[in-house]
């Protein structure tokens, strides 16, 4: 399972709840975080690089626990790795959940600039419910602020209020948290949107997809065992361990650092095509 940083731990959490007997390797590409302001071809190259690495290390199934990577690279990942392992990804599962949750057909999306620009949620929601309308809002800076792991402050509250304002205005009754970091500040977003709005994240739907693919491919581990988990990152392992332990509420143990291909810094705060 991989993400640009610690956000994918929200996906790992759901898998640990549903499938505690499986073994997990989580890779956070913290050296090249954030992905959300990067051009699409670059995100695609990163995703294929990380996915290949995990499969080469023996992964039996791959979870893309990052919406920006899924939106940019899912078809490329399935092309390059799909004949070696099942590839499970975000975007489609939560779009289906949103389509079945909405009562007024107005669905909001909070996501990175790259994910919004990709149009992936528009396509996925239209497939799930052609009558629903998507109201996308790009949230530059939100994932980096969450990943910094600092105390929630007024700046973060203002940011959430500002990004949620157009959705309140549009009268959405359902909002997709289209970045795996955002469930980590779910209470903050729920307050900004109000009681009547249902928040949707990929969560349990992803765990069910993983279970289904393992069953079909006959790759399930025995249910009577307790699985192991380990963590890899490309940035500072101590930072990852500290923030990850708090978010996952599980001691991460030793975090291994790996080198990744170098890349220019992301253009923070700018929308991408
Ligand atoms: N967790 C990543 C996602 O789901 C986002 C943050 C980023 O790298 O910008 O899109």
mmCIF file of C-alpha atoms and ligand atoms in Angstrom:
data_model
loop_
_atom_site.group_PDB
_atom_site.id
_atom_site.type_symbol
_atom_site.label_atom_id
_atom_site.label_comp_id
_atom_site.label_asym_id
_atom_site.label_seq_id
_atom_site.Cartn_x
_atom_site.Cartn_y
_atom_site.Cartn_z
ATOM 1 C CA UNK A 1 0.000 0.000 0.000
ATOM 2 C CA UNK A 2 1.390 3.422 -0.785
ATOM 3 C CA UNK A 3 0.605 7.104 -0.463
ATOM 4 C CA UNK A 4 2.522 10.336 -0.908
ATOM 5 C CA UNK A 5 2.709 10.583 2.886
ATOM 6 C CA UNK A 6 0.771 9.592 6.007
ATOM 7 C CA UNK A 7 -2.756 10.044 4.567
ATOM 8 C CA UNK A 8 -2.943 6.469 3.323
ATOM 9 C CA UNK A 9 -2.779 5.356 6.952
ATOM 10 C CA UNK A 10 -6.538 6.103 7.009
ATOM 11 C CA UNK A 11 -6.888 3.356 4.380
ATOM 12 C CA UNK A 12 -4.516 1.026 6.227
ATOM 13 C CA UNK A 13 -6.609 1.539 9.370
ATOM 14 C CA UNK A 14 -9.730 0.281 7.588
ATOM 15 C CA UNK A 15 -7.845 -2.758 6.287
ATOM 16 C CA UNK A 16 -6.485 -3.521 9.758
ATOM 17 C CA UNK A 17 -10.027 -3.383 11.174
ATOM 18 C CA UNK A 18 -11.479 -5.677 8.501
ATOM 19 C CA UNK A 19 -8.525 -7.925 7.661
ATOM 20 C CA UNK A 20 -6.230 -8.096 10.722
ATOM 21 C CA UNK A 21 -4.940 -11.513 9.622
ATOM 22 C CA UNK A 22 -3.201 -10.131 6.507
ATOM 23 C CA UNK A 23 0.376 -8.743 6.418
ATOM 24 C CA UNK A 24 0.864 -5.113 5.361
ATOM 25 C CA UNK A 25 3.718 -3.051 4.006
ATOM 26 C CA UNK A 26 2.980 0.693 3.898
ATOM 27 C CA UNK A 27 5.164 3.014 1.835
ATOM 28 C CA UNK A 28 4.912 6.792 2.296
ATOM 29 C CA UNK A 29 6.736 8.854 -0.318
ATOM 30 C CA UNK A 30 7.408 11.651 2.157
ATOM 31 C CA UNK A 31 10.522 12.928 0.334
ATOM 32 C CA UNK A 32 8.403 13.912 -2.683
ATOM 33 C CA UNK A 33 5.262 14.929 -0.740
ATOM 34 C CA UNK A 34 2.958 16.634 -1.663
ATOM 35 C CA UNK A 35 1.795 15.075 -4.921
ATOM 36 C CA UNK A 36 -1.313 17.219 -5.156
ATOM 37 C CA UNK A 37 0.376 20.224 -6.759
ATOM 38 C CA UNK A 38 2.497 18.244 -9.210
ATOM 39 C CA UNK A 39 1.898 17.711 -12.923
ATOM 40 C CA UNK A 40 0.094 14.533 -13.842
ATOM 41 C CA UNK A 41 2.952 12.797 -15.765
ATOM 42 C CA UNK A 42 5.202 13.210 -12.737
ATOM 43 C CA UNK A 43 2.652 11.732 -10.321
ATOM 44 C CA UNK A 44 2.140 8.863 -12.744
ATOM 45 C CA UNK A 45 5.888 8.134 -12.881
ATOM 46 C CA UNK A 46 6.133 8.199 -9.059
ATOM 47 C CA UNK A 47 3.168 5.859 -8.661
ATOM 48 C CA UNK A 48 4.483 3.299 -11.142
ATOM 49 C CA UNK A 49 7.922 3.464 -9.505
ATOM 50 C CA UNK A 50 6.532 2.830 -6.000
ATOM 51 C CA UNK A 51 4.051 0.168 -7.077
ATOM 52 C CA UNK A 52 6.756 -1.744 -8.957
ATOM 53 C CA UNK A 53 9.013 -1.560 -5.955
ATOM 54 C CA UNK A 54 6.384 -3.020 -3.613
ATOM 55 C CA UNK A 55 5.497 -5.806 -6.034
ATOM 56 C CA UNK A 56 9.202 -6.600 -6.545
ATOM 57 C CA UNK A 57 9.475 -6.879 -2.748
ATOM 58 C CA UNK A 58 6.790 -9.575 -2.803
ATOM 59 C CA UNK A 59 3.444 -7.780 -2.347
ATOM 60 C CA UNK A 60 0.561 -10.081 -3.370
ATOM 61 C CA UNK A 61 -1.859 -7.173 -3.891
ATOM 62 C CA UNK A 62 -1.327 -3.446 -4.313
ATOM 63 C CA UNK A 63 -3.481 -0.689 -2.804
ATOM 64 C CA UNK A 64 -3.050 2.852 -4.159
ATOM 65 C CA UNK A 65 -3.960 4.667 -0.932
ATOM 66 C CA UNK A 66 -3.637 8.112 -2.513
ATOM 67 C CA UNK A 67 -6.324 9.882 -4.525
ATOM 68 C CA UNK A 68 -3.861 12.055 -6.453
ATOM 69 C CA UNK A 69 -1.923 8.939 -7.534
ATOM 70 C CA UNK A 70 -5.105 7.033 -8.396
ATOM 71 C CA UNK A 71 -6.482 9.932 -10.443
ATOM 72 C CA UNK A 72 -3.208 10.283 -12.371
ATOM 73 C CA UNK A 73 -2.008 6.723 -12.672
ATOM 74 C CA UNK A 74 -4.611 3.975 -12.186
ATOM 75 C CA UNK A 75 -4.806 2.861 -15.844
ATOM 76 C CA UNK A 76 -0.991 3.017 -16.144
ATOM 77 C CA UNK A 77 -0.596 0.980 -12.931
ATOM 78 C CA UNK A 78 -3.043 -1.662 -14.110
ATOM 79 C CA UNK A 79 -1.238 -1.811 -17.459
ATOM 80 C CA UNK A 80 2.209 -2.211 -15.946
ATOM 81 C CA UNK A 81 1.415 -4.330 -12.855
ATOM 82 C CA UNK A 82 -2.071 -5.765 -13.362
ATOM 83 C CA UNK A 83 -0.777 -9.066 -14.716
ATOM 84 C CA UNK A 84 1.395 -9.562 -11.617
ATOM 85 C CA UNK A 85 -0.989 -8.533 -8.786
ATOM 86 C CA UNK A 86 -4.523 -7.192 -8.283
ATOM 87 C CA UNK A 87 -4.451 -3.370 -8.061
ATOM 88 C CA UNK A 88 -7.032 -1.775 -5.722
ATOM 89 C CA UNK A 89 -7.504 1.989 -5.718
ATOM 90 C CA UNK A 90 -9.553 4.845 -4.277
ATOM 91 C CA UNK A 91 -11.900 7.216 -6.244
ATOM 92 C CA UNK A 92 -14.420 4.692 -7.653
ATOM 93 C CA UNK A 93 -15.421 3.098 -4.285
ATOM 94 C CA UNK A 94 -16.227 6.405 -2.570
ATOM 95 C CA UNK A 95 -17.984 7.727 -5.692
ATOM 96 C CA UNK A 96 -20.324 4.719 -5.537
ATOM 97 C CA UNK A 97 -20.905 5.333 -1.815
ATOM 98 C CA UNK A 98 -21.654 9.017 -2.480
ATOM 99 C CA UNK A 99 -24.073 8.156 -5.271
ATOM 100 C CA UNK A 100 -26.053 5.898 -2.957
ATOM 101 C CA UNK A 101 -25.905 8.352 -0.023
ATOM 102 C CA UNK A 102 -27.085 11.544 -1.720
ATOM 103 C CA UNK A 103 -30.776 12.418 -1.544
ATOM 104 C CA UNK A 104 -30.714 15.658 -3.559
ATOM 105 C CA UNK A 105 -28.137 14.589 -6.182
ATOM 106 C CA UNK A 106 -25.662 17.322 -5.173
ATOM 107 C CA UNK A 107 -22.318 15.832 -4.232
ATOM 108 C CA UNK A 108 -19.353 17.920 -3.101
ATOM 109 C CA UNK A 109 -15.720 16.937 -3.511
ATOM 110 C CA UNK A 110 -12.767 18.143 -1.449
ATOM 111 C CA UNK A 111 -9.480 17.044 -3.043
ATOM 112 C CA UNK A 112 -6.033 18.157 -4.147
ATOM 113 C CA UNK A 113 -5.616 20.377 -7.211
ATOM 114 C CA UNK A 114 -4.222 17.430 -9.216
ATOM 115 C CA UNK A 115 -7.187 15.206 -8.372
ATOM 116 C CA UNK A 116 -9.736 17.924 -9.213
ATOM 117 C CA UNK A 117 -7.941 18.764 -12.489
ATOM 118 C CA UNK A 118 -7.918 15.082 -13.529
ATOM 119 C CA UNK A 119 -11.723 14.956 -13.664
ATOM 120 C CA UNK A 120 -11.539 11.389 -12.284
ATOM 121 C CA UNK A 121 -14.334 11.932 -9.740
ATOM 122 C CA UNK A 122 -16.631 13.482 -12.342
ATOM 123 C CA UNK A 123 -16.259 10.352 -14.467
ATOM 124 C CA UNK A 124 -16.622 7.938 -11.528
ATOM 125 C CA UNK A 125 -19.696 9.699 -10.110
ATOM 126 C CA UNK A 126 -21.360 9.849 -13.535
ATOM 127 C CA UNK A 127 -20.814 6.100 -13.876
ATOM 128 C CA UNK A 128 -22.366 5.485 -10.460
ATOM 129 C CA UNK A 129 -25.272 7.923 -10.940
ATOM 130 C CA UNK A 130 -25.636 9.853 -14.206
ATOM 131 C CA UNK A 131 -28.158 12.220 -12.567
ATOM 132 C CA UNK A 132 -25.866 13.370 -9.736
ATOM 133 C CA UNK A 133 -23.930 16.639 -10.006
ATOM 134 C CA UNK A 134 -20.398 16.979 -8.664
ATOM 135 C CA UNK A 135 -19.218 20.222 -7.014
ATOM 136 C CA UNK A 136 -15.408 19.941 -6.852
ATOM 137 C CA UNK A 137 -13.236 22.154 -4.646
ATOM 138 C CA UNK A 138 -9.439 22.028 -4.816
ATOM 139 C CA UNK A 139 -7.836 22.449 -1.388
ATOM 140 C CA UNK A 140 -4.204 23.508 -1.882
ATOM 141 C CA UNK A 141 -2.173 23.403 1.301
ATOM 142 C CA UNK A 142 -4.634 21.316 3.323
ATOM 143 C CA UNK A 143 -2.856 17.929 3.101
ATOM 144 C CA UNK A 144 0.581 19.446 3.872
ATOM 145 C CA UNK A 145 -0.859 21.133 6.965
ATOM 146 C CA UNK A 146 -2.365 17.873 8.151
ATOM 147 C CA UNK A 147 0.819 15.939 7.440
ATOM 148 C CA UNK A 148 2.904 18.434 9.431
ATOM 149 C CA UNK A 149 1.148 16.911 12.437
ATOM 150 C CA UNK A 150 1.012 20.131 14.426
ATOM 151 C CA UNK A 151 -1.745 21.104 16.834
ATOM 152 C CA UNK A 152 -4.965 22.191 15.114
ATOM 153 C CA UNK A 153 -4.856 25.987 14.980
ATOM 154 C CA UNK A 154 -6.896 28.916 13.666
ATOM 155 C CA UNK A 155 -5.180 28.749 10.256
ATOM 156 C CA UNK A 156 -6.358 25.175 9.732
ATOM 157 C CA UNK A 157 -9.882 26.039 10.890
ATOM 158 C CA UNK A 158 -10.019 29.021 8.503
ATOM 159 C CA UNK A 159 -8.734 26.864 5.657
ATOM 160 C CA UNK A 160 -11.462 24.273 6.263
ATOM 161 C CA UNK A 161 -14.135 26.999 6.449
ATOM 162 C CA UNK A 162 -12.911 28.585 3.230
ATOM 163 C CA UNK A 163 -12.826 25.314 1.257
ATOM 164 C CA UNK A 164 -16.218 24.181 2.563
ATOM 165 C CA UNK A 165 -17.973 27.524 1.896
ATOM 166 C CA UNK A 166 -18.698 26.881 -1.835
ATOM 167 C CA UNK A 167 -20.157 23.481 -0.934
ATOM 168 C CA UNK A 168 -22.483 24.983 1.658
ATOM 169 C CA UNK A 169 -23.477 27.537 -0.929
ATOM 170 C CA UNK A 170 -24.194 24.816 -3.518
ATOM 171 C CA UNK A 171 -26.488 22.998 -1.062
ATOM 172 C CA UNK A 172 -24.709 19.637 -1.286
ATOM 173 C CA UNK A 173 -25.955 16.929 1.080
ATOM 174 C CA UNK A 174 -22.949 14.635 0.588
ATOM 175 C CA UNK A 175 -19.236 15.422 0.430
ATOM 176 C CA UNK A 176 -16.502 13.069 -0.735
ATOM 177 C CA UNK A 177 -13.244 13.410 1.191
ATOM 178 C CA UNK A 178 -11.199 12.911 -1.976
ATOM 179 C CA UNK A 179 -7.785 12.883 -0.359
ATOM 180 C CA UNK A 180 -6.700 10.180 2.056
ATOM 181 C CA UNK A 181 -5.344 12.838 4.440
ATOM 182 C CA UNK A 182 -8.716 14.505 5.000
ATOM 183 C CA UNK A 183 -10.364 11.857 7.219
ATOM 184 C CA UNK A 184 -7.664 12.786 9.742
ATOM 185 C CA UNK A 185 -9.482 16.138 10.242
ATOM 186 C CA UNK A 186 -13.000 14.801 9.782
ATOM 187 C CA UNK A 187 -14.512 16.578 12.845
ATOM 188 C CA UNK A 188 -13.164 19.915 11.591
ATOM 189 C CA UNK A 189 -14.705 19.424 8.135
ATOM 190 C CA UNK A 190 -18.008 18.194 9.579
ATOM 191 C CA UNK A 191 -18.286 21.370 11.663
ATOM 192 C CA UNK A 192 -17.491 23.522 8.632
ATOM 193 C CA UNK A 193 -20.178 21.767 6.553
ATOM 194 C CA UNK A 194 -22.877 21.337 9.201
ATOM 195 C CA UNK A 195 -24.914 18.424 10.538
ATOM 196 C CA UNK A 196 -26.979 17.791 7.410
ATOM 197 C CA UNK A 197 -24.006 16.864 5.228
ATOM 198 C CA UNK A 198 -22.814 13.280 5.004
ATOM 199 C CA UNK A 199 -19.039 12.834 4.689
ATOM 200 C CA UNK A 200 -17.817 9.954 2.542
ATOM 201 C CA UNK A 201 -14.341 8.450 2.496
ATOM 202 C CA UNK A 202 -13.067 5.341 0.761
ATOM 203 C CA UNK A 203 -12.526 3.552 4.095
ATOM 204 C CA UNK A 204 -14.507 0.386 4.498
ATOM 205 C CA UNK A 205 -15.250 0.128 0.766
ATOM 206 C CA UNK A 206 -11.529 -0.255 0.079
ATOM 207 C CA UNK A 207 -11.137 -2.954 2.713
ATOM 208 C CA UNK A 208 -14.033 -4.827 1.089
ATOM 209 C CA UNK A 209 -12.388 -4.486 -2.356
ATOM 210 C CA UNK A 210 -9.134 -5.871 -0.960
ATOM 211 C CA UNK A 211 -10.978 -8.813 0.593
ATOM 212 C CA UNK A 212 -12.865 -9.507 -2.650
ATOM 213 C CA UNK A 213 -9.720 -9.470 -4.804
ATOM 214 C CA UNK A 214 -7.803 -11.707 -2.394
ATOM 215 C CA UNK A 215 -10.685 -14.182 -2.398
ATOM 216 C CA UNK A 216 -11.003 -14.231 -6.202
ATOM 217 C CA UNK A 217 -7.248 -14.717 -6.635
ATOM 218 C CA UNK A 218 -7.174 -17.301 -3.823
ATOM 219 C CA UNK A 219 -4.531 -15.276 -1.977
ATOM 220 C CA UNK A 220 -6.166 -14.923 1.446
ATOM 221 C CA UNK A 221 -4.130 -15.534 4.598
ATOM 222 C CA UNK A 222 -5.576 -17.838 7.261
ATOM 223 C CA UNK A 223 -8.116 -16.053 9.488
ATOM 224 C CA UNK A 224 -6.729 -17.621 12.650
ATOM 225 C CA UNK A 225 -3.407 -15.776 12.392
ATOM 226 C CA UNK A 226 -2.472 -12.232 13.378
ATOM 227 C CA UNK A 227 -0.905 -10.268 10.534
ATOM 228 C CA UNK A 228 2.279 -8.215 10.686
ATOM 229 C CA UNK A 229 2.803 -4.661 9.470
ATOM 230 C CA UNK A 230 5.845 -2.634 8.560
ATOM 231 C CA UNK A 231 6.520 0.852 7.288
ATOM 232 C CA UNK A 232 8.802 2.378 4.691
ATOM 233 C CA UNK A 233 9.239 6.034 3.782
ATOM 234 C CA UNK A 234 11.443 8.069 1.484
ATOM 235 C CA UNK A 235 11.870 11.049 3.839
ATOM 236 C CA UNK A 236 12.831 11.298 7.498
ATOM 237 C CA UNK A 237 11.850 7.999 9.218
ATOM 238 C CA UNK A 238 11.632 9.581 12.663
ATOM 239 C CA UNK A 239 9.134 12.207 11.466
ATOM 240 C CA UNK A 240 7.105 9.500 9.770
ATOM 241 C CA UNK A 241 7.148 7.316 12.896
ATOM 242 C CA UNK A 242 6.098 10.169 15.170
ATOM 243 C CA UNK A 243 3.218 11.503 13.049
ATOM 244 C CA UNK A 244 2.147 8.065 11.806
ATOM 245 C CA UNK A 245 1.987 6.572 15.300
ATOM 246 C CA UNK A 246 -0.313 9.395 16.400
ATOM 247 C CA UNK A 247 -2.599 9.195 13.361
ATOM 248 C CA UNK A 248 -2.819 5.401 13.214
ATOM 249 C CA UNK A 249 -2.856 5.031 17.012
ATOM 250 C CA UNK A 250 -0.532 2.090 16.708
ATOM 251 C CA UNK A 251 3.205 1.921 17.437
ATOM 252 C CA UNK A 252 4.849 1.845 14.009
ATOM 253 C CA UNK A 253 8.136 0.392 15.257
ATOM 254 C CA UNK A 254 11.220 0.883 13.102
ATOM 255 C CA UNK A 255 10.543 2.753 9.860
ATOM 256 C CA UNK A 256 12.870 1.887 6.965
ATOM 257 C CA UNK A 257 14.053 4.694 4.713
ATOM 258 C CA UNK A 258 14.445 4.085 1.000
ATOM 259 C CA UNK A 259 15.829 6.207 -1.820
ATOM 260 C CA UNK A 260 13.494 7.213 -4.616
ATOM 261 C CA UNK A 261 14.212 8.869 -7.952
ATOM 262 C CA UNK A 262 14.831 12.547 -7.419
ATOM 263 C CA UNK A 263 12.245 15.092 -8.531
ATOM 264 C CA UNK A 264 11.908 18.875 -8.547
ATOM 265 C CA UNK A 265 9.949 20.444 -5.700
ATOM 266 C CA UNK A 266 6.182 20.651 -6.192
ATOM 267 C CA UNK A 267 4.685 24.003 -7.135
ATOM 268 C CA UNK A 268 2.765 24.561 -3.934
ATOM 269 C CA UNK A 269 -0.592 26.211 -4.166
ATOM 270 C CA UNK A 270 -0.808 26.318 -7.948
ATOM 271 C CA UNK A 271 -3.464 24.505 -9.907
ATOM 272 C CA UNK A 272 -2.162 21.996 -12.444
ATOM 273 C CA UNK A 273 -3.480 21.034 -15.850
HETATM 274 N N1 LIG B 1 -2.934 11.568 0.256
HETATM 275 C C1 LIG B 1 -2.837 12.252 -1.007
HETATM 276 C C2 LIG B 1 -4.133 12.116 -1.773
HETATM 277 O O1 LIG B 1 -4.957 11.313 -1.415
HETATM 278 C C3 LIG B 1 -2.589 13.695 -0.972
HETATM 279 C C4 LIG B 1 -1.779 14.649 -0.597
HETATM 280 C C5 LIG B 1 -0.693 15.126 -1.547
HETATM 281 O O2 LIG B 1 0.244 14.375 -1.742
HETATM 282 O O3 LIG B 1 -0.846 16.254 -2.035
HETATM 283 O O4 LIG B 1 -4.341 12.789 -2.759
#
